[in-house]
Amino acid sequence: MSGPEVLVVGGGLHGLSAAFHLARRGRRVRVLEAGRLARHASGFSAGGVRTLGRHPAEIPLALEALELWHRIEELVGDDCGFRASGQVKVAESEADLAVLEERAAALRAAGYAHEEMVDAAGLRRLLPAVAPHAVGGMVVRRDGFASPYRTSLAFGRAARGLGAEIVEGARVIAAERRDGLWHLRTADGAEHAAPVLVNAAGAWGARLARHLGEEIPLGFNAFMMMLTARLPAFVTPVVGATARPISFKQAESGQVMIGGGHKGIGSLESGATTLNVERLAYSARTALELFPILAETRIVHAWAGIEGVTPDDIPVIGPSALAEGVIHAFGFCGHGFELGPLVGDIVAQLATQGSTNRPIAAFAPGRFASDRLGGPAAAAPRAALPQPAG
Amino acid sequence: MRRYDLAIAGAGPAGMAAAVEAASLGLSVLVVDEQPAPGGQVFRAVEAAGADPALAGEFLDDGGALVRGFRCATGVDYSPRTALWHVDLATGVISVLRDGVSEEIQASRLLLATGAQERPVPIPGWTLPGVMGAGAAQILLKTAGAVPQGPVVLAGQGPLAWLLAVQLLRAGAGPMTLLETGGKGALWDAFRAGGLWTGRRLLTKGIGLVREARRHGLSVVRGVRDLRAEGEDRVRRVRWAGGELACDTLLLHEGVIPSTHVSRALGLEHHWDEAQRCWRPALDEWGASSHDLVAVAGDGGGIGGWEAAAATGRLAAIDAARRLGRLPAAEAARRAAPHRARLAAALALRPFLDRLYAPAPEVLAPRDDSTIVCRCEEITAGQVREAARLGATGPNQAKAYLRAGMGPCQGRMCGTTVAAVIAAERGISIEQAGTLRPRAPFKPLTVGELAALPPEEVG
């Protein structure tokens, strides 16, 4: 049997989506996952399917991905827990409202109509339990949420069904380009070779890039999430705020998930994460201020998942600027889940035809070249609105 | 922020003994415990029990003495009704919750003395009202003097099953039947484990319990398999292969297992103990865990009973003093010697008991697909098997997939069962399936309680 045509490093949603879309195109593809599938951000994210409040460069991708979400079962044979619950960004002050209105105007000017402003009454129709100080908001009714782990496994299963190989416990420790092939060695001593290499290694993406001879600045965060005990249904859409990082939703089980970007402590070496109790308390305060109904609800789980973060808070997607036969898709900064079903298709286009019809110039891996020696990732300077993680 | 040399979670025999020993060595000690009074599960509410004849014997005598010693110790801050809900292993800061107020405390060393929990017994119908763990029935007896009315069936095995039978019969419980689930040949297998002479005092105690239970009219059916609880609104009868009995109360008991919720959440190294069919943390001879900051004493480190627990508590306290530079190593070794001897004596009968009362495979992994394994989320064994077929390789994957273990019990009840079901389905060992990694908060706290922590600037 002949070897793979594409090696995908990383068994998270993006790697598995790439494998799926490559296998659909009849390519022989092998996924190398260092640990277990969806072990990090792909399994631990809040699962927001959000086009609302996207960075301008991400909007076209997010909108196209949303169409995939609405027919996800057709695509991968599993509904992935997707629910089109809508997503709402709450304005907590007149200043917030002004920010949202400015955003809405800018989007209209750019020809987008998916984000819809609502006034205080409209907001209360969407969120009857929202705190009295909320003055309005912005909504995308076709947005929603899905189950991250289930989605990742569904893509993995669908990829396998189309002939993709998925190898767990295969940690890449060396990479070399030889005779037109990437030769990867894994910690278990195995060798894998293929002409094309997809770097979907998430928070570890920059480490892999370095193995391939390319420096890409990437920090990481351990985004924290909390899950409460069951409550009677009181909120349908996924909720965010305008001026502070929060992402809030009630699952069908009645449990409320609170996340949005507060950071715990993580280690890239071990993959382990620790909560930062003070910051978790900050998330709890924000959630409580938005939804006072939560005061007596018990938090039953809190956790943190490691996610790569770039200096400009948008991902790295595209062919390597330096290394031949390498396509990067990592560093999604805590908001890559919604893009997953589409980015795999973009990667597959790049791998099979050398180009894509989607606008990905803003995500070019070479865009950081001038600050290649820069330090850890800074906060998003260019995003119009702070994007909640998950 | 308050600071202590040694923070102890749990005021059972291990935690109390450790606190007394550590204080006598000059350490500043904090004991946090979820119960309103010291004693742990085994000596729960012993101070309030007075001279209740149903609880006479070891419970009142030895338990009472331990608690009095703990109450008298100076240099111990004892915080009842307090839950440990987070530990930052990098800094030694622990988060505790008392009366709705969360507090962070700096500890130089942490001792987990979290004790044992009943092994979940997931049989068909075990979630019906009227079915409960024998331990829960014992708690009701100890704290409220509550005794089940009507016919009672006690199903399972183990020393605690006999003890509870005696305590309930003394307290005037209705007609009672013990359905013993022990395997045929377990007794002979157990005899080969030895330890009977060294452990003769405990053995005699056990035989005394069996005799007393029979004197009170306990009927016993042996070799019971394939138990199921039946009834519409509540349990009405219990069936097994070859028999059935009407009952109003069904008490299940297949022994106790270490309560490893916190030690697993902290990521300490654990091993599957095949003899006791449970997870236990990897510990050295002082109870020190795989993490420099943390030790484990008592049944939380492996089931040994309260005497062993007290001895391991003393050893962990001595080790804490040595590690903190308050006790030379030679002195620590000298001081440890009598406790090591007591520990060996207390554990001598363990191999015999472990073999005699080894749970049947279906207790670990229920065969019937409709049996609920995760009570909080009502996930069945069949659903877990299906998740295993779809790719879930262990309990953490099943949690992400099915939410098994994401409910209020945080996986305390289902973690091991889910691992065993997946292991059986995938043809791997339970050790390979792995432990469920619980998440903080170790005990649920409310959003309001968390939000009330003093603010910190968030960048």
PDB file of N, CA, C and O in Angstrom, chain A residues 219-226 244-247 258-267 272-284 286 302-311 313 332-335 376-381 386-390, chain B residues 86 88 456-459:
ATOM      1  N   GLY A 219       1.437  32.712  21.693  1.00  0.00           N
ATOM      2  CA  GLY A 219       1.333  32.474  23.120  1.00  0.00           C
ATOM      3  C   GLY A 219       0.249  31.447  23.360  1.00  0.00           C
ATOM      4  O   GLY A 219      -0.269  30.854  22.412  1.00  0.00           O
ATOM      5  N   PHE A 220      -0.076  31.241  24.590  1.00  0.00           N
ATOM      6  CA  PHE A 220      -1.206  30.351  24.844  1.00  0.00           C
ATOM      7  C   PHE A 220      -1.923  30.812  26.097  1.00  0.00           C
ATOM      8  O   PHE A 220      -1.355  31.497  26.945  1.00  0.00           O
ATOM      9  N   ASN A 221      -3.175  30.444  26.161  1.00  0.00           N
ATOM     10  CA  ASN A 221      -3.972  30.750  27.342  1.00  0.00           C
ATOM     11  C   ASN A 221      -4.676  29.487  27.772  1.00  0.00           C
ATOM     12  O   ASN A 221      -4.955  28.616  26.962  1.00  0.00           O
ATOM     13  N   ALA A 222      -4.962  29.432  29.055  1.00  0.00           N
ATOM     14  CA  ALA A 222      -5.783  28.338  29.567  1.00  0.00           C
ATOM     15  C   ALA A 222      -7.136  28.957  29.909  1.00  0.00           C
ATOM     16  O   ALA A 222      -7.354  29.431  31.011  1.00  0.00           O
ATOM     17  N   PHE A 223      -8.000  29.006  28.918  1.00  0.00           N
ATOM     18  CA  PHE A 223      -9.305  29.636  29.107  1.00  0.00           C
ATOM     19  C   PHE A 223     -10.140  28.819  30.084  1.00  0.00           C
ATOM     20  O   PHE A 223     -10.255  27.608  29.946  1.00  0.00           O
ATOM     21  N   MET A 224     -10.735  29.509  31.038  1.00  0.00           N
ATOM     22  CA  MET A 224     -11.496  28.804  32.077  1.00  0.00           C
ATOM     23  C   MET A 224     -12.989  28.782  31.763  1.00  0.00           C
ATOM     24  O   MET A 224     -13.534  29.732  31.207  1.00  0.00           O
ATOM     25  N   MET A 225     -13.612  27.705  32.160  1.00  0.00           N
ATOM     26  CA  MET A 225     -15.059  27.531  31.983  1.00  0.00           C
ATOM     27  C   MET A 225     -15.650  27.050  33.304  1.00  0.00           C
ATOM     28  O   MET A 225     -14.981  26.346  34.064  1.00  0.00           O
ATOM     29  N   MET A 226     -16.903  27.380  33.500  1.00  0.00           N
ATOM     30  CA  MET A 226     -17.626  26.851  34.663  1.00  0.00           C
ATOM     31  C   MET A 226     -18.935  26.250  34.188  1.00  0.00           C
ATOM     32  O   MET A 226     -19.546  26.766  33.250  1.00  0.00           O
ATOM     33  N   ARG A 244     -16.929  43.427  28.381  1.00  0.00           N
ATOM     34  CA  ARG A 244     -16.132  42.512  29.192  1.00  0.00           C
ATOM     35  C   ARG A 244     -16.290  41.092  28.675  1.00  0.00           C
ATOM     36  O   ARG A 244     -17.308  40.745  28.083  1.00  0.00           O
ATOM     37  N   PRO A 245     -15.262  40.300  28.894  1.00  0.00           N
ATOM     38  CA  PRO A 245     -15.271  38.966  28.294  1.00  0.00           C
ATOM     39  C   PRO A 245     -16.169  38.014  29.078  1.00  0.00           C
ATOM     40  O   PRO A 245     -15.911  37.723  30.236  1.00  0.00           O
ATOM     41  N   ILE A 246     -17.218  37.569  28.455  1.00  0.00           N
ATOM     42  CA  ILE A 246     -18.086  36.568  29.079  1.00  0.00           C
ATOM     43  C   ILE A 246     -18.786  35.822  27.956  1.00  0.00           C
ATOM     44  O   ILE A 246     -19.108  36.389  26.921  1.00  0.00           O
ATOM     45  N   SER A 247     -18.982  34.560  28.155  1.00  0.00           N
ATOM     46  CA  SER A 247     -19.804  33.787  27.241  1.00  0.00           C
ATOM     47  C   SER A 247     -20.628  32.879  28.133  1.00  0.00           C
ATOM     48  O   SER A 247     -20.123  32.271  29.060  1.00  0.00           O
ATOM     49  N   ILE A 258     -20.489  28.936  31.827  1.00  0.00           N
ATOM     50  CA  ILE A 258     -19.979  30.301  31.893  1.00  0.00           C
ATOM     51  C   ILE A 258     -18.512  30.274  31.495  1.00  0.00           C
ATOM     52  O   ILE A 258     -17.711  29.564  32.112  1.00  0.00           O
ATOM     53  N   GLY A 259     -18.177  30.999  30.473  1.00  0.00           N
ATOM     54  CA  GLY A 259     -16.784  31.058  30.048  1.00  0.00           C
ATOM     55  C   GLY A 259     -16.528  32.428  29.489  1.00  0.00           C
ATOM     56  O   GLY A 259     -17.171  33.393  29.861  1.00  0.00           O
ATOM     57  N   GLY A 260     -15.605  32.489  28.576  1.00  0.00           N
ATOM     58  CA  GLY A 260     -15.490  33.743  27.866  1.00  0.00           C
ATOM     59  C   GLY A 260     -14.109  34.335  27.829  1.00  0.00           C
ATOM     60  O   GLY A 260     -13.907  35.376  27.215  1.00  0.00           O
ATOM     61  N   GLY A 261     -13.148  33.750  28.468  1.00  0.00           N
ATOM     62  CA  GLY A 261     -11.821  34.272  28.227  1.00  0.00           C
ATOM     63  C   GLY A 261     -10.968  34.532  29.442  1.00  0.00           C
ATOM     64  O   GLY A 261      -9.848  34.991  29.309  1.00  0.00           O
ATOM     65  N   HIS A 262     -11.485  34.286  30.644  1.00  0.00           N
ATOM     66  CA  HIS A 262     -10.595  34.459  31.786  1.00  0.00           C
ATOM     67  C   HIS A 262      -9.640  33.290  31.846  1.00  0.00           C
ATOM     68  O   HIS A 262      -9.998  32.164  31.565  1.00  0.00           O
ATOM     69  N   LYS A 263      -8.421  33.617  32.217  1.00  0.00           N
ATOM     70  CA  LYS A 263      -7.339  32.671  32.010  1.00  0.00           C
ATOM     71  C   LYS A 263      -6.879  32.018  33.291  1.00  0.00           C
ATOM     72  O   LYS A 263      -6.639  32.686  34.290  1.00  0.00           O
ATOM     73  N   GLY A 264      -6.743  30.709  33.230  1.00  0.00           N
ATOM     74  CA  GLY A 264      -6.110  29.969  34.303  1.00  0.00           C
ATOM     75  C   GLY A 264      -4.636  29.837  33.983  1.00  0.00           C
ATOM     76  O   GLY A 264      -4.071  30.614  33.212  1.00  0.00           O
ATOM     77  N   ILE A 265      -4.035  28.835  34.570  1.00  0.00           N
ATOM     78  CA  ILE A 265      -2.609  28.624  34.388  1.00  0.00           C
ATOM     79  C   ILE A 265      -2.451  27.318  33.643  1.00  0.00           C
ATOM     80  O   ILE A 265      -3.110  26.335  33.962  1.00  0.00           O
ATOM     81  N   GLY A 266      -1.616  27.304  32.640  1.00  0.00           N
ATOM     82  CA  GLY A 266      -1.438  26.088  31.874  1.00  0.00           C
ATOM     83  C   GLY A 266       0.027  25.826  31.597  1.00  0.00           C
ATOM     84  O   GLY A 266       0.863  26.708  31.758  1.00  0.00           O
ATOM     85  N   SER A 267       0.328  24.598  31.209  1.00  0.00           N
ATOM     86  CA  SER A 267       1.683  24.239  30.849  1.00  0.00           C
ATOM     87  C   SER A 267       1.662  23.536  29.501  1.00  0.00           C
ATOM     88  O   SER A 267       0.959  22.548  29.331  1.00  0.00           O
ATOM     89  N   ALA A 272      -1.170  20.274  31.303  1.00  0.00           N
ATOM     90  CA  ALA A 272      -2.019  20.414  32.487  1.00  0.00           C
ATOM     91  C   ALA A 272      -2.448  21.867  32.671  1.00  0.00           C
ATOM     92  O   ALA A 272      -1.755  22.789  32.245  1.00  0.00           O
ATOM     93  N   THR A 273      -3.583  22.040  33.304  1.00  0.00           N
ATOM     94  CA  THR A 273      -4.075  23.390  33.569  1.00  0.00           C
ATOM     95  C   THR A 273      -4.489  23.512  35.024  1.00  0.00           C
ATOM     96  O   THR A 273      -4.822  22.523  35.671  1.00  0.00           O
ATOM     97  N   THR A 274      -4.422  24.725  35.555  1.00  0.00           N
ATOM     98  CA  THR A 274      -4.860  25.016  36.913  1.00  0.00           C
ATOM     99  C   THR A 274      -5.763  26.236  36.849  1.00  0.00           C
ATOM    100  O   THR A 274      -5.532  27.125  36.047  1.00  0.00           O
ATOM    101  N   LEU A 275      -6.761  26.247  37.713  1.00  0.00           N
ATOM    102  CA  LEU A 275      -7.658  27.396  37.752  1.00  0.00           C
ATOM    103  C   LEU A 275      -6.994  28.565  38.463  1.00  0.00           C
ATOM    104  O   LEU A 275      -6.191  28.369  39.370  1.00  0.00           O
ATOM    105  N   ASN A 276      -7.339  29.762  38.052  1.00  0.00           N
ATOM    106  CA  ASN A 276      -6.995  30.950  38.813  1.00  0.00           C
ATOM    107  C   ASN A 276      -8.275  31.383  39.520  1.00  0.00           C
ATOM    108  O   ASN A 276      -9.217  31.859  38.888  1.00  0.00           O
ATOM    109  N   VAL A 277      -8.309  31.162  40.829  1.00  0.00           N
ATOM    110  CA  VAL A 277      -9.554  31.318  41.571  1.00  0.00           C
ATOM    111  C   VAL A 277     -10.068  32.754  41.526  1.00  0.00           C
ATOM    112  O   VAL A 277     -11.260  32.994  41.363  1.00  0.00           O
ATOM    113  N   GLU A 278      -9.158  33.740  41.633  1.00  0.00           N
ATOM    114  CA  GLU A 278      -9.603  35.140  41.617  1.00  0.00           C
ATOM    115  C   GLU A 278     -10.267  35.483  40.293  1.00  0.00           C
ATOM    116  O   GLU A 278     -11.261  36.187  40.242  1.00  0.00           O
ATOM    117  N   ARG A 279      -9.666  35.002  39.223  1.00  0.00           N
ATOM    118  CA  ARG A 279     -10.246  35.334  37.910  1.00  0.00           C
ATOM    119  C   ARG A 279     -11.533  34.565  37.661  1.00  0.00           C
ATOM    120  O   ARG A 279     -12.443  35.046  36.985  1.00  0.00           O
ATOM    121  N   LEU A 280     -11.590  33.376  38.213  1.00  0.00           N
ATOM    122  CA  LEU A 280     -12.836  32.622  38.114  1.00  0.00           C
ATOM    123  C   LEU A 280     -13.942  33.395  38.839  1.00  0.00           C
ATOM    124  O   LEU A 280     -15.082  33.469  38.374  1.00  0.00           O
ATOM    125  N   ALA A 281     -13.568  33.982  39.964  1.00  0.00           N
ATOM    126  CA  ALA A 281     -14.538  34.779  40.717  1.00  0.00           C
ATOM    127  C   ALA A 281     -14.989  35.980  39.893  1.00  0.00           C
ATOM    128  O   ALA A 281     -16.153  36.379  39.946  1.00  0.00           O
ATOM    129  N   TYR A 282     -14.074  36.539  39.116  1.00  0.00           N
ATOM    130  CA  TYR A 282     -14.428  37.674  38.254  1.00  0.00           C
ATOM    131  C   TYR A 282     -15.484  37.238  37.230  1.00  0.00           C
ATOM    132  O   TYR A 282     -16.478  37.924  36.999  1.00  0.00           O
ATOM    133  N   SER A 283     -15.281  36.059  36.637  1.00  0.00           N
ATOM    134  CA  SER A 283     -16.272  35.527  35.692  1.00  0.00           C
ATOM    135  C   SER A 283     -17.614  35.333  36.385  1.00  0.00           C
ATOM    136  O   SER A 283     -18.667  35.627  35.817  1.00  0.00           O
ATOM    137  N   ALA A 284     -17.553  34.822  37.610  1.00  0.00           N
ATOM    138  CA  ALA A 284     -18.798  34.585  38.355  1.00  0.00           C
ATOM    139  C   ALA A 284     -19.510  35.907  38.608  1.00  0.00           C
ATOM    140  O   ALA A 284     -20.739  36.005  38.495  1.00  0.00           O
ATOM    141  N   THR A 286     -19.296  38.663  36.791  1.00  0.00           N
ATOM    142  CA  THR A 286     -19.870  39.155  35.532  1.00  0.00           C
ATOM    143  C   THR A 286     -21.168  38.416  35.223  1.00  0.00           C
ATOM    144  O   THR A 286     -22.181  39.033  34.871  1.00  0.00           O
ATOM    145  N   ALA A 302     -15.456  23.336  37.064  1.00  0.00           N
ATOM    146  CA  ALA A 302     -14.735  24.426  36.434  1.00  0.00           C
ATOM    147  C   ALA A 302     -13.476  23.818  35.846  1.00  0.00           C
ATOM    148  O   ALA A 302     -12.902  22.892  36.421  1.00  0.00           O
ATOM    149  N   TRP A 303     -13.066  24.277  34.693  1.00  0.00           N
ATOM    150  CA  TRP A 303     -11.885  23.701  34.078  1.00  0.00           C
ATOM    151  C   TRP A 303     -11.256  24.729  33.160  1.00  0.00           C
ATOM    152  O   TRP A 303     -11.835  25.774  32.912  1.00  0.00           O
ATOM    153  N   ALA A 304     -10.080  24.396  32.682  1.00  0.00           N
ATOM    154  CA  ALA A 304      -9.407  25.285  31.749  1.00  0.00           C
ATOM    155  C   ALA A 304      -8.862  24.446  30.608  1.00  0.00           C
ATOM    156  O   ALA A 304      -8.440  23.308  30.819  1.00  0.00           O
ATOM    157  N   GLY A 305      -8.917  24.990  29.415  1.00  0.00           N
ATOM    158  CA  GLY A 305      -8.395  24.291  28.243  1.00  0.00           C
ATOM    159  C   GLY A 305      -7.349  25.161  27.565  1.00  0.00           C
ATOM    160  O   GLY A 305      -7.514  26.377  27.451  1.00  0.00           O
ATOM    161  N   ILE A 306      -6.280  24.534  27.119  1.00  0.00           N
ATOM    162  CA  ILE A 306      -5.171  25.285  26.536  1.00  0.00           C
ATOM    163  C   ILE A 306      -5.456  25.613  25.077  1.00  0.00           C
ATOM    164  O   ILE A 306      -5.855  24.755  24.303  1.00  0.00           O
ATOM    165  N   GLU A 307      -5.245  26.863  24.722  1.00  0.00           N
ATOM    166  CA  GLU A 307      -5.516  27.325  23.367  1.00  0.00           C
ATOM    167  C   GLU A 307      -4.426  28.292  22.943  1.00  0.00           C
ATOM    168  O   GLU A 307      -3.976  29.129  23.739  1.00  0.00           O
ATOM    169  N   GLY A 308      -3.980  28.189  21.706  1.00  0.00           N
ATOM    170  CA  GLY A 308      -2.947  29.084  21.187  1.00  0.00           C
ATOM    171  C   GLY A 308      -3.507  30.461  20.894  1.00  0.00           C
ATOM    172  O   GLY A 308      -4.649  30.602  20.478  1.00  0.00           O
ATOM    173  N   VAL A 309      -2.693  31.491  21.149  1.00  0.00           N
ATOM    174  CA  VAL A 309      -3.138  32.869  20.963  1.00  0.00           C
ATOM    175  C   VAL A 309      -2.062  33.622  20.181  1.00  0.00           C
ATOM    176  O   VAL A 309      -0.888  33.602  20.549  1.00  0.00           O
ATOM    177  N   THR A 310      -2.467  34.291  19.129  1.00  0.00           N
ATOM    178  CA  THR A 310      -1.516  35.050  18.304  1.00  0.00           C
ATOM    179  C   THR A 310      -1.488  36.510  18.768  1.00  0.00           C
ATOM    180  O   THR A 310      -2.397  36.960  19.474  1.00  0.00           O
ATOM    181  N   PRO A 311      -0.467  37.265  18.339  1.00  0.00           N
ATOM    182  CA  PRO A 311      -0.391  38.676  18.769  1.00  0.00           C
ATOM    183  C   PRO A 311      -1.577  39.497  18.296  1.00  0.00           C
ATOM    184  O   PRO A 311      -1.954  40.465  18.944  1.00  0.00           O
ATOM    185  N   ASP A 313      -4.691  38.266  17.661  1.00  0.00           N
ATOM    186  CA  ASP A 313      -5.947  37.638  18.079  1.00  0.00           C
ATOM    187  C   ASP A 313      -6.752  37.040  16.915  1.00  0.00           C
ATOM    188  O   ASP A 313      -7.953  36.846  17.036  1.00  0.00           O
ATOM    189  N   PHE A 332      -6.094  29.612  17.024  1.00  0.00           N
ATOM    190  CA  PHE A 332      -7.421  30.197  16.821  1.00  0.00           C
ATOM    191  C   PHE A 332      -7.876  31.095  17.969  1.00  0.00           C
ATOM    192  O   PHE A 332      -9.006  31.576  17.982  1.00  0.00           O
ATOM    193  N   CYS A 333      -7.011  31.302  18.957  1.00  0.00           N
ATOM    194  CA  CYS A 333      -7.206  32.363  19.959  1.00  0.00           C
ATOM    195  C   CYS A 333      -8.494  32.190  20.774  1.00  0.00           C
ATOM    196  O   CYS A 333      -9.052  33.170  21.282  1.00  0.00           O
ATOM    197  N   GLY A 334      -8.984  30.972  20.861  1.00  0.00           N
ATOM    198  CA  GLY A 334     -10.172  30.757  21.683  1.00  0.00           C
ATOM    199  C   GLY A 334     -11.467  30.931  20.935  1.00  0.00           C
ATOM    200  O   GLY A 334     -12.535  30.806  21.516  1.00  0.00           O
ATOM    201  N   HIS A 335     -11.405  31.233  19.623  1.00  0.00           N
ATOM    202  CA  HIS A 335     -12.675  31.325  18.899  1.00  0.00           C
ATOM    203  C   HIS A 335     -12.612  30.630  17.548  1.00  0.00           C
ATOM    204  O   HIS A 335     -13.111  31.139  16.552  1.00  0.00           O
ATOM    205  N   PRO A 376       5.659  36.973  24.228  1.00  0.00           N
ATOM    206  CA  PRO A 376       4.387  36.282  24.258  1.00  0.00           C
ATOM    207  C   PRO A 376       3.261  37.134  23.658  1.00  0.00           C
ATOM    208  O   PRO A 376       3.378  38.345  23.542  1.00  0.00           O
ATOM    209  N   ALA A 377       2.201  36.470  23.311  1.00  0.00           N
ATOM    210  CA  ALA A 377       1.111  37.144  22.624  1.00  0.00           C
ATOM    211  C   ALA A 377       0.527  38.267  23.458  1.00  0.00           C
ATOM    212  O   ALA A 377       0.317  38.128  24.658  1.00  0.00           O
ATOM    213  N   ALA A 378       0.264  39.378  22.815  1.00  0.00           N
ATOM    214  CA  ALA A 378      -0.395  40.493  23.488  1.00  0.00           C
ATOM    215  C   ALA A 378      -1.889  40.417  23.214  1.00  0.00           C
ATOM    216  O   ALA A 378      -2.353  39.584  22.448  1.00  0.00           O
ATOM    217  N   ALA A 379      -2.638  41.299  23.824  1.00  0.00           N
ATOM    218  CA  ALA A 379      -4.084  41.318  23.608  1.00  0.00           C
ATOM    219  C   ALA A 379      -4.384  41.805  22.190  1.00  0.00           C
ATOM    220  O   ALA A 379      -3.542  42.383  21.523  1.00  0.00           O
ATOM    221  N   ALA A 380      -5.619  41.574  21.767  1.00  0.00           N
ATOM    222  CA  ALA A 380      -6.005  41.894  20.396  1.00  0.00           C
ATOM    223  C   ALA A 380      -6.013  43.392  20.166  1.00  0.00           C
ATOM    224  O   ALA A 380      -6.817  44.095  20.757  1.00  0.00           O
ATOM    225  N   PRO A 381      -5.150  43.927  19.332  1.00  0.00           N
ATOM    226  CA  PRO A 381      -5.168  45.362  19.102  1.00  0.00           C
ATOM    227  C   PRO A 381      -6.175  45.778  18.024  1.00  0.00           C
ATOM    228  O   PRO A 381      -6.686  46.876  18.059  1.00  0.00           O
ATOM    229  N   PRO A 386     -14.102  42.887  21.568  1.00  0.00           N
ATOM    230  CA  PRO A 386     -13.427  41.758  22.206  1.00  0.00           C
ATOM    231  C   PRO A 386     -14.228  40.477  21.941  1.00  0.00           C
ATOM    232  O   PRO A 386     -15.444  40.469  22.110  1.00  0.00           O
ATOM    233  N   GLN A 387     -13.555  39.444  21.505  1.00  0.00           N
ATOM    234  CA  GLN A 387     -14.268  38.198  21.215  1.00  0.00           C
ATOM    235  C   GLN A 387     -14.163  37.266  22.409  1.00  0.00           C
ATOM    236  O   GLN A 387     -13.067  36.999  22.884  1.00  0.00           O
ATOM    237  N   PRO A 388     -15.280  36.762  22.876  1.00  0.00           N
ATOM    238  CA  PRO A 388     -15.191  35.802  23.973  1.00  0.00           C
ATOM    239  C   PRO A 388     -14.602  34.490  23.486  1.00  0.00           C
ATOM    240  O   PRO A 388     -14.849  34.101  22.343  1.00  0.00           O
ATOM    241  N   ALA A 389     -13.830  33.836  24.344  1.00  0.00           N
ATOM    242  CA  ALA A 389     -13.313  32.517  23.978  1.00  0.00           C
ATOM    243  C   ALA A 389     -14.468  31.526  23.972  1.00  0.00           C
ATOM    244  O   ALA A 389     -15.402  31.651  24.746  1.00  0.00           O
ATOM    245  N   GLY A 390     -14.357  30.552  23.106  1.00  0.00           N
ATOM    246  CA  GLY A 390     -15.382  29.493  23.063  1.00  0.00           C
ATOM    247  C   GLY A 390     -16.501  29.875  22.140  1.00  0.00           C
ATOM    248  O   GLY A 390     -17.543  29.292  22.166  1.00  0.00           O
TER     249      GLY A 390
ATOM    250  N   HIS B  86     -10.811  24.008  46.204  1.00  0.00           N
ATOM    251  CA  HIS B  86      -9.760  24.169  45.193  1.00  0.00           C
ATOM    252  C   HIS B  86      -8.401  24.164  45.859  1.00  0.00           C
ATOM    253  O   HIS B  86      -8.267  24.606  46.999  1.00  0.00           O
ATOM    254  N   ASP B  88      -4.381  25.201  44.678  1.00  0.00           N
ATOM    255  CA  ASP B  88      -3.402  25.608  43.673  1.00  0.00           C
ATOM    256  C   ASP B  88      -2.073  24.975  44.060  1.00  0.00           C
ATOM    257  O   ASP B  88      -1.404  25.412  44.994  1.00  0.00           O
ATOM    258  N   GLU B 456      -9.872  40.984  42.302  1.00  0.00           N
ATOM    259  CA  GLU B 456      -8.483  41.182  41.923  1.00  0.00           C
ATOM    260  C   GLU B 456      -8.527  41.824  40.552  1.00  0.00           C
ATOM    261  O   GLU B 456      -9.413  41.546  39.766  1.00  0.00           O
ATOM    262  N   GLU B 457      -7.594  42.712  40.286  1.00  0.00           N
ATOM    263  CA  GLU B 457      -7.575  43.340  38.964  1.00  0.00           C
ATOM    264  C   GLU B 457      -7.332  42.275  37.917  1.00  0.00           C
ATOM    265  O   GLU B 457      -6.417  41.463  38.049  1.00  0.00           O
ATOM    266  N   VAL B 458      -8.156  42.262  36.901  1.00  0.00           N
ATOM    267  CA  VAL B 458      -7.985  41.275  35.843  1.00  0.00           C
ATOM    268  C   VAL B 458      -7.512  41.976  34.584  1.00  0.00           C
ATOM    269  O   VAL B 458      -8.134  42.925  34.128  1.00  0.00           O
ATOM    270  N   GLY B 459      -6.380  41.524  34.076  1.00  0.00           N
ATOM    271  CA  GLY B 459      -5.821  42.165  32.884  1.00  0.00           C
ATOM    272  C   GLY B 459      -6.355  41.534  31.614  1.00  0.00           C
ATOM    273  O   GLY B 459      -7.092  40.602  31.638  1.00  0.00           O
TER     274      GLY B 459
END
